[in-house]
Coordinates of C-alpha atoms and ligand atoms in Angstrom, one line a residue:
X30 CA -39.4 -19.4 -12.2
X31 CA -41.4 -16.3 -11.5
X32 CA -40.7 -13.4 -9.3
X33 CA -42.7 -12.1 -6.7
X34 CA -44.7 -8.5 -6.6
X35 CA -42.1 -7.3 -4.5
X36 CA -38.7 -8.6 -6.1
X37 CA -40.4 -7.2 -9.2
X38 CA -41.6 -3.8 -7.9
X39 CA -37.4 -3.2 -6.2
X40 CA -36.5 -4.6 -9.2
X41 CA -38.1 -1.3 -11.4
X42 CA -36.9 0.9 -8.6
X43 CA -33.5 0.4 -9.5
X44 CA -31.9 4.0 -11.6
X45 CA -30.4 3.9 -14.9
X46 CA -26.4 3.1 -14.9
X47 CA -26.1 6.5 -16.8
X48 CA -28.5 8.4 -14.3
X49 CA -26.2 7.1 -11.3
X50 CA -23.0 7.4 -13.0
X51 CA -24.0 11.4 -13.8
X52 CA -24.8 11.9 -9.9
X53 CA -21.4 10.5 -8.7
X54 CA -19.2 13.1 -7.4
X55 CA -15.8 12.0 -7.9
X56 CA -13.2 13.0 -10.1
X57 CA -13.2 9.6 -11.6
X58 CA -12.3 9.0 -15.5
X59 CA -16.0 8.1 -16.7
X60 CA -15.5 4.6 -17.7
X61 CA -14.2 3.7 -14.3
X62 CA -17.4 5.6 -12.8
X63 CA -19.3 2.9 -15.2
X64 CA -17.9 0.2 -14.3
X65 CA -18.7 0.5 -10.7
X66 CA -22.4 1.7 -11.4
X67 CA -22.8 -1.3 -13.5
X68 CA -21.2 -3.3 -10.4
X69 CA -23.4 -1.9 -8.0
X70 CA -26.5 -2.0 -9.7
X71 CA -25.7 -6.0 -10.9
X72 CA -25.3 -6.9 -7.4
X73 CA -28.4 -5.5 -6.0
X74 CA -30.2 -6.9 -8.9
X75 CA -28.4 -10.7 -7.7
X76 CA -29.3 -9.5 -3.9
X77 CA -33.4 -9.0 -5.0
X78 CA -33.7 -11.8 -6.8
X79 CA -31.9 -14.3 -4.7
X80 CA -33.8 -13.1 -1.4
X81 CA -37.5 -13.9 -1.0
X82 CA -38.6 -10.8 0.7
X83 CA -35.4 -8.0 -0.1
X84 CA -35.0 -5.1 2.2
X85 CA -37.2 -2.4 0.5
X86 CA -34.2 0.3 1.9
X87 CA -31.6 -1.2 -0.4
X88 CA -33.2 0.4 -3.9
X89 CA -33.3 3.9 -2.2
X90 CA -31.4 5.7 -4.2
X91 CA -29.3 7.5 -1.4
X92 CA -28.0 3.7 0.0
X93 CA -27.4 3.1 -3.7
X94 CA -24.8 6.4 -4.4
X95 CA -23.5 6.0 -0.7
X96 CA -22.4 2.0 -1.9
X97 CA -21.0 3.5 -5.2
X98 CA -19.5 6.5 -4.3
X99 CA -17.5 3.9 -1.6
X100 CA -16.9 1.7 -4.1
X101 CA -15.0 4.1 -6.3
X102 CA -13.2 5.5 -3.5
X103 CA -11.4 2.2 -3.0
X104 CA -11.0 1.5 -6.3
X105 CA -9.3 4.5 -6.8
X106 CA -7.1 4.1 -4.0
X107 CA -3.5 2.0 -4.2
X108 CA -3.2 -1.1 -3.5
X109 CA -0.2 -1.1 -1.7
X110 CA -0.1 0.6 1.0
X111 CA 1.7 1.8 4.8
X112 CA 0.1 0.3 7.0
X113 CA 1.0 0.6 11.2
X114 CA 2.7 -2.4 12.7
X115 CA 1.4 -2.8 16.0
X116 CA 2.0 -6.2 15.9
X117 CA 5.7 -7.0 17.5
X118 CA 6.8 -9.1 15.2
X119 CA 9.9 -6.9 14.0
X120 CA 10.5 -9.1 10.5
X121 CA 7.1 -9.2 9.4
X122 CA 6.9 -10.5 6.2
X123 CA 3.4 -10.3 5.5
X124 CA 3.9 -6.6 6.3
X125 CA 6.7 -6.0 4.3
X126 CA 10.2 -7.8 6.4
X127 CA 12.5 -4.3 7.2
X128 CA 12.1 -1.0 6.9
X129 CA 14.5 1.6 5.7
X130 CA 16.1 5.1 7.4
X131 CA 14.8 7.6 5.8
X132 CA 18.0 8.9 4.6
X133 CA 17.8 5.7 2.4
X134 CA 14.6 6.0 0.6
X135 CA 15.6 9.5 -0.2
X136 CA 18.5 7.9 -2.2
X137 CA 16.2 5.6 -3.9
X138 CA 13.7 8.8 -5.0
X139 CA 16.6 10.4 -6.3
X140 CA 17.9 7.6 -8.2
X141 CA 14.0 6.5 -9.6
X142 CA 13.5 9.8 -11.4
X143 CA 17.2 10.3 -13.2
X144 CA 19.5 8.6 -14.9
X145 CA 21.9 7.0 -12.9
X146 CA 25.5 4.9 -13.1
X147 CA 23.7 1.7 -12.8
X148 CA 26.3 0.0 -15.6
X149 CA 28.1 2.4 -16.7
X150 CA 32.2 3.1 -15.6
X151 CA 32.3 6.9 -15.0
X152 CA 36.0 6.7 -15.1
X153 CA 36.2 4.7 -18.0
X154 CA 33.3 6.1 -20.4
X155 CA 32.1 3.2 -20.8
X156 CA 29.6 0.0 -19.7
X157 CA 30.2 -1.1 -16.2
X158 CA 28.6 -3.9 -13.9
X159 CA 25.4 -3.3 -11.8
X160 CA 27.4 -5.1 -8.9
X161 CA 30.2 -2.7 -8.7
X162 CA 28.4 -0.8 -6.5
X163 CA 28.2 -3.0 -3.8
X164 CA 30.8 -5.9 -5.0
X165 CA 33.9 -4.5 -3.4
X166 CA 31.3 -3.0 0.1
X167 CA 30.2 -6.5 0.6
X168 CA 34.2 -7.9 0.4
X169 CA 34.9 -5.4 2.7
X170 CA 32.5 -5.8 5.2
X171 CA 32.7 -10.1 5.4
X172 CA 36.2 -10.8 4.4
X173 CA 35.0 -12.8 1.5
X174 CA 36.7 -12.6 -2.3
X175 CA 33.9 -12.0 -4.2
X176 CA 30.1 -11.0 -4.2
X177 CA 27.0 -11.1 -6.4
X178 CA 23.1 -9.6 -5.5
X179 CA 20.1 -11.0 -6.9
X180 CA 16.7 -10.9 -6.1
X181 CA 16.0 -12.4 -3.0
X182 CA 18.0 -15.1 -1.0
X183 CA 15.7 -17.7 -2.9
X184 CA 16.8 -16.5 -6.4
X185 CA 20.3 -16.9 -4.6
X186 CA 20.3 -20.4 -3.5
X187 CA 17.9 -21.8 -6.8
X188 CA 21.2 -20.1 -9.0
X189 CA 23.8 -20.9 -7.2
X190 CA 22.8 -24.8 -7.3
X191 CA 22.1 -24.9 -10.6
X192 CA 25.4 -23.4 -11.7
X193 CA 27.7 -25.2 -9.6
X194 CA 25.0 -28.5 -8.7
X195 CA 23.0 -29.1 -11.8
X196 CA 22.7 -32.9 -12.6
X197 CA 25.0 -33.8 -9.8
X198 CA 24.8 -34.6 -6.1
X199 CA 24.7 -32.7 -3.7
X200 CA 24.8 -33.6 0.1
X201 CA 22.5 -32.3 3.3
X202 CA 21.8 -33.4 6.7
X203 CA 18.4 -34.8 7.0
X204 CA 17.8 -32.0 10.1
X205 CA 18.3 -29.1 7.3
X206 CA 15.5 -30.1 5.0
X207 CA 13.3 -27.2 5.8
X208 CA 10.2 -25.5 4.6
X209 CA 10.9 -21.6 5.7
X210 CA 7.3 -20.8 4.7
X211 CA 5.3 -19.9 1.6
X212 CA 6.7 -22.1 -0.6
X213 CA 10.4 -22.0 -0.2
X214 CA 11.6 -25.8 0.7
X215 CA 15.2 -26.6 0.4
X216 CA 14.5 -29.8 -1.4
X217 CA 12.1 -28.8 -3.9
X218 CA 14.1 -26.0 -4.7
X219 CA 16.9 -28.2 -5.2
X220 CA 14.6 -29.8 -7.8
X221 CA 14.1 -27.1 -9.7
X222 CA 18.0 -26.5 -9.5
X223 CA 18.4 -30.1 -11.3
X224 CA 20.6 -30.9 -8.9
X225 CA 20.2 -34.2 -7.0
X226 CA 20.3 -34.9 -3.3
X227 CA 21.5 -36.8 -1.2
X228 CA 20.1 -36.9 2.5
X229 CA 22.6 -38.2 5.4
X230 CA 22.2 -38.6 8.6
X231 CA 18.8 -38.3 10.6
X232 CA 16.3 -35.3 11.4
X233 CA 17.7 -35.1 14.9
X234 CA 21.5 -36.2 14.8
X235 CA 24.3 -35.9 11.9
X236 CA 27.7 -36.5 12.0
X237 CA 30.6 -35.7 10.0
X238 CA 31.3 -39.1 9.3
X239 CA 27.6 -39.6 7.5
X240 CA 28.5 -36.6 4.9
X241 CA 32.1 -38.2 4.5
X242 CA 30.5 -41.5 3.6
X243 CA 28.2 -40.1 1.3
X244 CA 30.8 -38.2 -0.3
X245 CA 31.4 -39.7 -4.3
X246 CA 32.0 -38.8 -8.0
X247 CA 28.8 -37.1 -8.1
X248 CA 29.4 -35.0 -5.2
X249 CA 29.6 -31.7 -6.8
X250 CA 28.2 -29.4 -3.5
X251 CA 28.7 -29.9 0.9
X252 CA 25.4 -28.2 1.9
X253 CA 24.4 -26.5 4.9
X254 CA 21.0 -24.6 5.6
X255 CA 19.9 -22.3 8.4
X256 CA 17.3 -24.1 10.4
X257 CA 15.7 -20.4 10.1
X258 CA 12.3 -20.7 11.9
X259 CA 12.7 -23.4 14.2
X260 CA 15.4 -25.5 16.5
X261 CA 15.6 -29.4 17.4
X262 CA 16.4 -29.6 20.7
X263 CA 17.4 -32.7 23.2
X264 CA 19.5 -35.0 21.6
X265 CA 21.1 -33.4 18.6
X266 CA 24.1 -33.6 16.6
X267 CA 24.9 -31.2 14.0
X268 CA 28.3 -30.8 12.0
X269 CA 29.6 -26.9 12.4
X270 CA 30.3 -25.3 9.5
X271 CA 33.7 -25.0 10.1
X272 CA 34.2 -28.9 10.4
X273 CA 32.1 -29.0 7.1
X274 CA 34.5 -26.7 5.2
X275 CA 37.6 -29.1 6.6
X276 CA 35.9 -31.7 5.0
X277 CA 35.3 -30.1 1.9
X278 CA 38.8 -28.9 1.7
X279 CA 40.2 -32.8 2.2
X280 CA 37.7 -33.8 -0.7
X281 CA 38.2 -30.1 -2.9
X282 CA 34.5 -30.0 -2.7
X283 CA 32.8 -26.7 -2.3
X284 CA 30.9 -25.8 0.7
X285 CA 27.8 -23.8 0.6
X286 CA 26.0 -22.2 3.7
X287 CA 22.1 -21.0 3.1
X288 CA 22.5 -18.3 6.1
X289 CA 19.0 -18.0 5.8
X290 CA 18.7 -14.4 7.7
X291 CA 22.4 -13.2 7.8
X292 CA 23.7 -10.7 10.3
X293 CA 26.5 -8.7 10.5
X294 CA 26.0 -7.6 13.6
X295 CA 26.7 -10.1 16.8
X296 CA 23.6 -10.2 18.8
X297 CA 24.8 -11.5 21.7
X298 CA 26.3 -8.1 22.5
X299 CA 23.1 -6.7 22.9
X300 CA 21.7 -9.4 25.3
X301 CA 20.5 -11.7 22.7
X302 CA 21.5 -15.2 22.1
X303 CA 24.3 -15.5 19.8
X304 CA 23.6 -16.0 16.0
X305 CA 26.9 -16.8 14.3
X306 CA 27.3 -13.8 11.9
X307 CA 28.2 -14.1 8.2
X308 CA 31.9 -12.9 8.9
X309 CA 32.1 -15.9 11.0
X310 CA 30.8 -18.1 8.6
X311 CA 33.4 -16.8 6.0
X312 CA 36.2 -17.3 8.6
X313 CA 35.2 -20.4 9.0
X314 CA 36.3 -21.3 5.4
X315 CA 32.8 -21.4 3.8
X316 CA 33.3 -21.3 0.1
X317 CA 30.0 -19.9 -0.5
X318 CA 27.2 -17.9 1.7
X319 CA 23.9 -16.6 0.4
X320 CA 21.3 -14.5 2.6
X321 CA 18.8 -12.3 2.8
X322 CA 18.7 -8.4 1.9
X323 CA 15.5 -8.0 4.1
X324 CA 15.8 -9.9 7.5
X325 CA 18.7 -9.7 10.0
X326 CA 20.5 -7.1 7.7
X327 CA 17.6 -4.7 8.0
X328 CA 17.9 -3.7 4.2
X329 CA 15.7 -4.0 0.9
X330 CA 14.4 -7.5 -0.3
X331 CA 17.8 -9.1 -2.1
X332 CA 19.4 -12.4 -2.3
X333 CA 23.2 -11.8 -1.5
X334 CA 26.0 -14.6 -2.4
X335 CA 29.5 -13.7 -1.2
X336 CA 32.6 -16.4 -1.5
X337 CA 35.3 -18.1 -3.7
X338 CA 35.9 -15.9 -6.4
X339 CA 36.3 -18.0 -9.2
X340 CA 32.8 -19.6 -8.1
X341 CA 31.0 -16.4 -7.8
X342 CA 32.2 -15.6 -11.0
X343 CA 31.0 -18.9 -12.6
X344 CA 27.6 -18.0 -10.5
X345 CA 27.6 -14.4 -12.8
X346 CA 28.1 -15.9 -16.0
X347 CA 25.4 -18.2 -15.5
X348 CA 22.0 -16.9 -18.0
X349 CA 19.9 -17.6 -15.0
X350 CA 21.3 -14.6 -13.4
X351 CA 19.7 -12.1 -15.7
X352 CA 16.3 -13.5 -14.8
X353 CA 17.1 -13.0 -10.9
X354 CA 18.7 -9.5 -11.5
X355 CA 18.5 -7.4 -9.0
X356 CA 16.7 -3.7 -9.3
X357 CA 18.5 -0.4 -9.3
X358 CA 16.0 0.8 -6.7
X359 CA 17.0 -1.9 -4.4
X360 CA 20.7 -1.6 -5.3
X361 CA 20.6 2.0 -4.7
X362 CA 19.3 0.9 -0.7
X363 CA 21.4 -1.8 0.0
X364 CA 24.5 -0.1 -1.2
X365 CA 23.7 2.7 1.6
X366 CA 22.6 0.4 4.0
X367 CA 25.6 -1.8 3.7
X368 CA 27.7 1.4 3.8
X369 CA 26.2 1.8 7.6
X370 CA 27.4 -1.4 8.5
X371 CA 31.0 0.4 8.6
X372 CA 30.2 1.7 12.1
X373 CA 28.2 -0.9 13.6
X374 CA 27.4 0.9 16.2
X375 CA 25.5 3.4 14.3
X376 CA 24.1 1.0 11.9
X377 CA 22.0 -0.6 15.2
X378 CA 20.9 3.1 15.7
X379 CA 19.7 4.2 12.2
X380 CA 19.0 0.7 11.0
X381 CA 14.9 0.4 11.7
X382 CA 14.9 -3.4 12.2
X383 CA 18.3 -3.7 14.4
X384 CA 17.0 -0.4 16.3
X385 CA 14.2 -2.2 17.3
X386 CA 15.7 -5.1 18.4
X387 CA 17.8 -3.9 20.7
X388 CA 15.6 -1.2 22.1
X389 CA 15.9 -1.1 25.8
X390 CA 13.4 -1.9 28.7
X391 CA 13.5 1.9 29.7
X392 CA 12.8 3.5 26.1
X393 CA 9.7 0.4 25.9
X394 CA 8.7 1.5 28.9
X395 CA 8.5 5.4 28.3
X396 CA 7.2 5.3 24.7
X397 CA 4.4 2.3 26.5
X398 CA 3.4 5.3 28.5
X399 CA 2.9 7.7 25.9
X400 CA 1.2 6.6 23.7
X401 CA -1.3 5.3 26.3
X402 CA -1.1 8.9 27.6
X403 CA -2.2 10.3 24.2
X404 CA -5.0 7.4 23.8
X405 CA -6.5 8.2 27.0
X406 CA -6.3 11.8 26.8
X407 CA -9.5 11.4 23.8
X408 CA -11.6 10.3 26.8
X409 CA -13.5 7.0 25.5
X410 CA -15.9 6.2 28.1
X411 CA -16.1 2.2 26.6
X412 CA -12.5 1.3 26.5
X413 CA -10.2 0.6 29.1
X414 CA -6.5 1.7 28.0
X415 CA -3.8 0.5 29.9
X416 CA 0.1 -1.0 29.4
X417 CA 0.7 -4.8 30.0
X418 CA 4.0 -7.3 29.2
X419 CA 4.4 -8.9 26.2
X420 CA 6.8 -10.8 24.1
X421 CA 7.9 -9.7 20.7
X422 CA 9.2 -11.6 18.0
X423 CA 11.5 -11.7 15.9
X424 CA 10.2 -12.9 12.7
X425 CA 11.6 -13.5 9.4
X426 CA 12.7 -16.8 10.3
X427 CA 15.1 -15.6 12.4
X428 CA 16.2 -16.3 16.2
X429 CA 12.9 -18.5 16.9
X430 CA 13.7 -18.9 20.5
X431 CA 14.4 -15.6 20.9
X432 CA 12.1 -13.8 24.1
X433 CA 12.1 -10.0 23.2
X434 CA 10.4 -8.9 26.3
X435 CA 8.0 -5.7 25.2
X436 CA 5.4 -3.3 26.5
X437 CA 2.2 -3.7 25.0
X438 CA -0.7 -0.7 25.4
X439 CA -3.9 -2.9 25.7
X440 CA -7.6 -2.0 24.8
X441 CA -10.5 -3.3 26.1
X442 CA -14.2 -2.7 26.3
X443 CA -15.7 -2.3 29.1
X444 CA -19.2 -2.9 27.7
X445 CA -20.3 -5.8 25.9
X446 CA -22.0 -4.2 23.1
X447 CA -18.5 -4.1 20.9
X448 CA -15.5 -6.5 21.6
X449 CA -11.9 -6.2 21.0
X450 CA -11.8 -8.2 17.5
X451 CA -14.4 -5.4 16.2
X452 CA -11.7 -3.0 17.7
X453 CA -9.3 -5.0 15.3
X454 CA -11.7 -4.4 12.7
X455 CA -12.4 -0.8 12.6
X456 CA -8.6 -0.1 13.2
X457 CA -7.7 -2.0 10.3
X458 CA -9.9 0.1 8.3
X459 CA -8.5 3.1 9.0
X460 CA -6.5 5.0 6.4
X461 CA -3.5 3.7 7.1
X462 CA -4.3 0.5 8.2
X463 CA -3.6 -0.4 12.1
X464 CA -3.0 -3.9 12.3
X465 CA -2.9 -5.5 16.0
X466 CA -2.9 -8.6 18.1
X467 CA -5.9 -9.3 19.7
X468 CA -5.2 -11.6 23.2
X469 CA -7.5 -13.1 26.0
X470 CA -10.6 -10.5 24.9
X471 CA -7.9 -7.7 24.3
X472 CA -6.4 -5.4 21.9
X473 CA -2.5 -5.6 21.9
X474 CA -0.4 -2.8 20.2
X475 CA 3.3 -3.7 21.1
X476 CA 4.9 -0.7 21.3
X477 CA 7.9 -2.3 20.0
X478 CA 7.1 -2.1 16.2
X479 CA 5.2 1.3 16.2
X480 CA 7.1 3.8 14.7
X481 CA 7.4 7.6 16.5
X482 CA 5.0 9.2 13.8
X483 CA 2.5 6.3 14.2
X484 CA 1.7 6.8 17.7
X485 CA -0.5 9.9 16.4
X486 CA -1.9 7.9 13.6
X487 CA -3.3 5.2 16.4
X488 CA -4.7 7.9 18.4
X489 CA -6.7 9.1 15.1
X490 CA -7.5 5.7 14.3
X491 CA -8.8 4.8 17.8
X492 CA -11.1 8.1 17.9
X493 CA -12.8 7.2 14.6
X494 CA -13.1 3.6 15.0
X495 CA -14.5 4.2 18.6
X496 CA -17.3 6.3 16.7
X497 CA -18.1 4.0 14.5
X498 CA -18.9 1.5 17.0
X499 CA -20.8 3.3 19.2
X500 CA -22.9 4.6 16.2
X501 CA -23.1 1.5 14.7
X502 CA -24.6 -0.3 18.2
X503 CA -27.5 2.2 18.2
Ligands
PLP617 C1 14.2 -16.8 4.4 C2 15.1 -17.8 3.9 C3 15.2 -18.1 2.5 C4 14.5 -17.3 1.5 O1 15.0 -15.9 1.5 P1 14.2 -14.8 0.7 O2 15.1 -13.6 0.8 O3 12.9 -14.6 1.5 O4 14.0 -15.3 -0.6 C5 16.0 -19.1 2.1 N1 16.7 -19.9 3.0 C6 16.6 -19.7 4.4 C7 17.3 -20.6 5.3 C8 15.8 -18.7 4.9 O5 15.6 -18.5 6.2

């Protein structure tokens, strides 16, 4: 097939990848500089000859540094990033579940750049375990024997099946079969555990007497998972844990809760609905708990497993349990965010994710007004600003039903020449990222989830996105 005049006169227009590369200004090592000419130029080659008459502008040589000097730029820039959570859903996981006080990640710098005590027994002289340094914190704080941290609450449940489950049976109510998103569900994990189950009752109604029946020679495990993300309602039946641990006590069968989110704290204290906490479920007589570092508990990503000491200790020994270790940089925050829990009062004040749960109507209300106060004070003739209700989540799986009435400041054109999902756009472009809702033909920020020190960042972003659009419409 033969080109056309045109394609081939663009084509010849094209510079040298060595000519381009020289002209680029950035401090880039030269290899990475080549890499993106070569990029560049191979695409507008692809662009030329896959278009029957190209855009003559795209060979100028200005359009082609512009592309390549933005090109490098972003390839030189981290991955991950901070982004601003205007979003409202407190435990967002896509945007990284909890955040942590300051005061925490200071701890975690200083630990990352010196040695540290990780295993070793400063009294002693010699090697020590990495779960001292919560072990005894975690006992303390949930009335349980023993504890263990892994990775995440995943890594938790997957090990503690497999040690105490593998090739045996282990029994669940149909109604706790869930999928808690991506691609964690309870029975294809229990799969991968090698342990076998065994379903009872229906998806709606279970009763004691279906996980009594079911109970045999193979029984090695009574389990019980949070319904995390959603709730059956109507006619239901579901056997509490404590009646579950009776059970398992008549049959000397161990009973083991996936808490799913874990809290410490009682919510129902602060106006929410009541989520039993994890020193209930211990009370109860649970021989085994696991949860999450990152949700309720408003720490760093760990699975944490507290119980029955000689099972937790069975749990340790097991060789999986190297593969799921935890890291010292998490260790290092959850040790100091556990040590908040101490005085739970304070831990709902400095703890980002419990802070912001339980913010109150007023302080919504007054930090509502200023940021909208601060948005409208850069005078953008297009956009109407203004505050409006709105309902934050939760997220993480945890309390679905739960209404967290919020303030939202809202953004909408007033022209029709940019709308609010190019708003969206432009904000998520910014340096950090602003990511928002966008609702009925508006922007929603919920003022719930934006930090103090973001509320200047937004105004930035707004002022530079707004200029973009109303450049880019001319
Ligand atoms: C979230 C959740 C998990 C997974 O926890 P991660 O810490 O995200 O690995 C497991 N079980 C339940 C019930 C959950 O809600």
């Amino acid at each position: 097939m033969g080109y056309s005049q045109s394609q081939q006169g663009l084509l010849r227009k094209l510079p040298k990848v060595d000519e381009l590369t020289q002209d680029l200004s950035n401090k880039a090592p030269h290899r990475v500089k080549v890499t993106v000419c070569r990029r560049v130029l191979d695409d507008l080659r692809s662009y030329i000859l896959s278009s029957p008459s190209p855009d003559p502008e795209s060979v100028k040589y200005e359009t082609i540094k512009r592309q390549a000097e933005r090109r490098l730029t972003s390839l030189l820039r981290p991955s991950l990033r901070p982004v601003v959570n205007a979003t409202g859903v407190v435990i967002h996981t896509n945007l990284g579940r909890s955040l942590l006080p300051k005061e925490i990640y200071q701890a975690m710098l200083d630990v990352a750049g010196r040695y540290s005590n990780l295993e070793y027994n400063l009294n002693r002289g010699e090697r020590g375990s990495r779960y001292s340094h919560v072990e005894e914190l975690l006992c303390e704080l949930t009335g349980a024997d023993a504890a263990l941290v892994v990775n995440n609450n995943a890594a938790a449940v997957l090990i503690t099946l497999e040690t105490l489950a593998r090739d045996r049976e282990v029994i669940i109510s149909r109604g706790e079969l869930v999928e808690i998103g991506g691609s964690f569900r309870v029975p294809d994990v229990m799969e991968k555990s090698g342990a076998i189950l065994k379903e009872v009752g229906t998806t709606n109604r279970t009763h004691l007497r279906d996980y009594e029946s079911a109970i045999g020679e193979q029984t090695a495990l009574l389990l019980k998972v949070h319904q995390s993300n959603f709730q059956i309602v109507g006619f239901t039946k579901a056997v509490s844990i404590s009646e579950l641990a009776d059970l398992g006590t008549r049959y000397s069968i161990p009973v083991f809760e996936d808490l799913g989110s874990g809290n410490f704290i009682d919510f129902s204290r602060y106006g929410m609905r009541h989520e039993p906490t994890v020193q209930e479920v211990v009370a109860a007589g649970t021989d085994l708990v696991s949860f999450s570092g990152d949700k309720l508990l408003g720490g760093p990503q760990a699975g944490i497993i507290i119980g029955k000491k000689a099972l937790i200790d069975r749990i340790k020994k097991n060789p999986m349990n190297r593969a799921v270790r935890i890291d010292k940089l998490t260790l290092v925050a959850l040790e100091r965010v556990l040590r908040l829990y101490r005085d739970p009062e304070q831990a709902v004040k400095i703890i980002p994710t419990l802070n912001m749960l339980t913010l109150s109507w007023d302080e919504l209300k007054s930090r509502a007004r200023r940021l909208r106060r601060r948005l409208r004070a850069l005078k953008l003739p297009g956009i109407s600003i203004d505050i409006a209700d709105t309902v934050s989540r939760v997220g993480g799986g945890a309390l679905p039903l739960q209404r967290l009435n919020s303030k939202a400041v809202t953004l909408s054109p007033k022209e029709r020449t940019f709308s609010a999902i190019h708003i969206g756009t432009e904000l998520r472009k910014n340096e950090p990222p602003v990511i928002v809702r966008i609702e009925e033909g508006r922007v929603f920020m919920d003022i719930r989830t934006i930090q103090d020190e973001d509320q200047g960042i937004i105004a930035k972003a707004l002022a530079s996105a707004y200029a973009r659009l109303v450049s880019s419409q001319v």
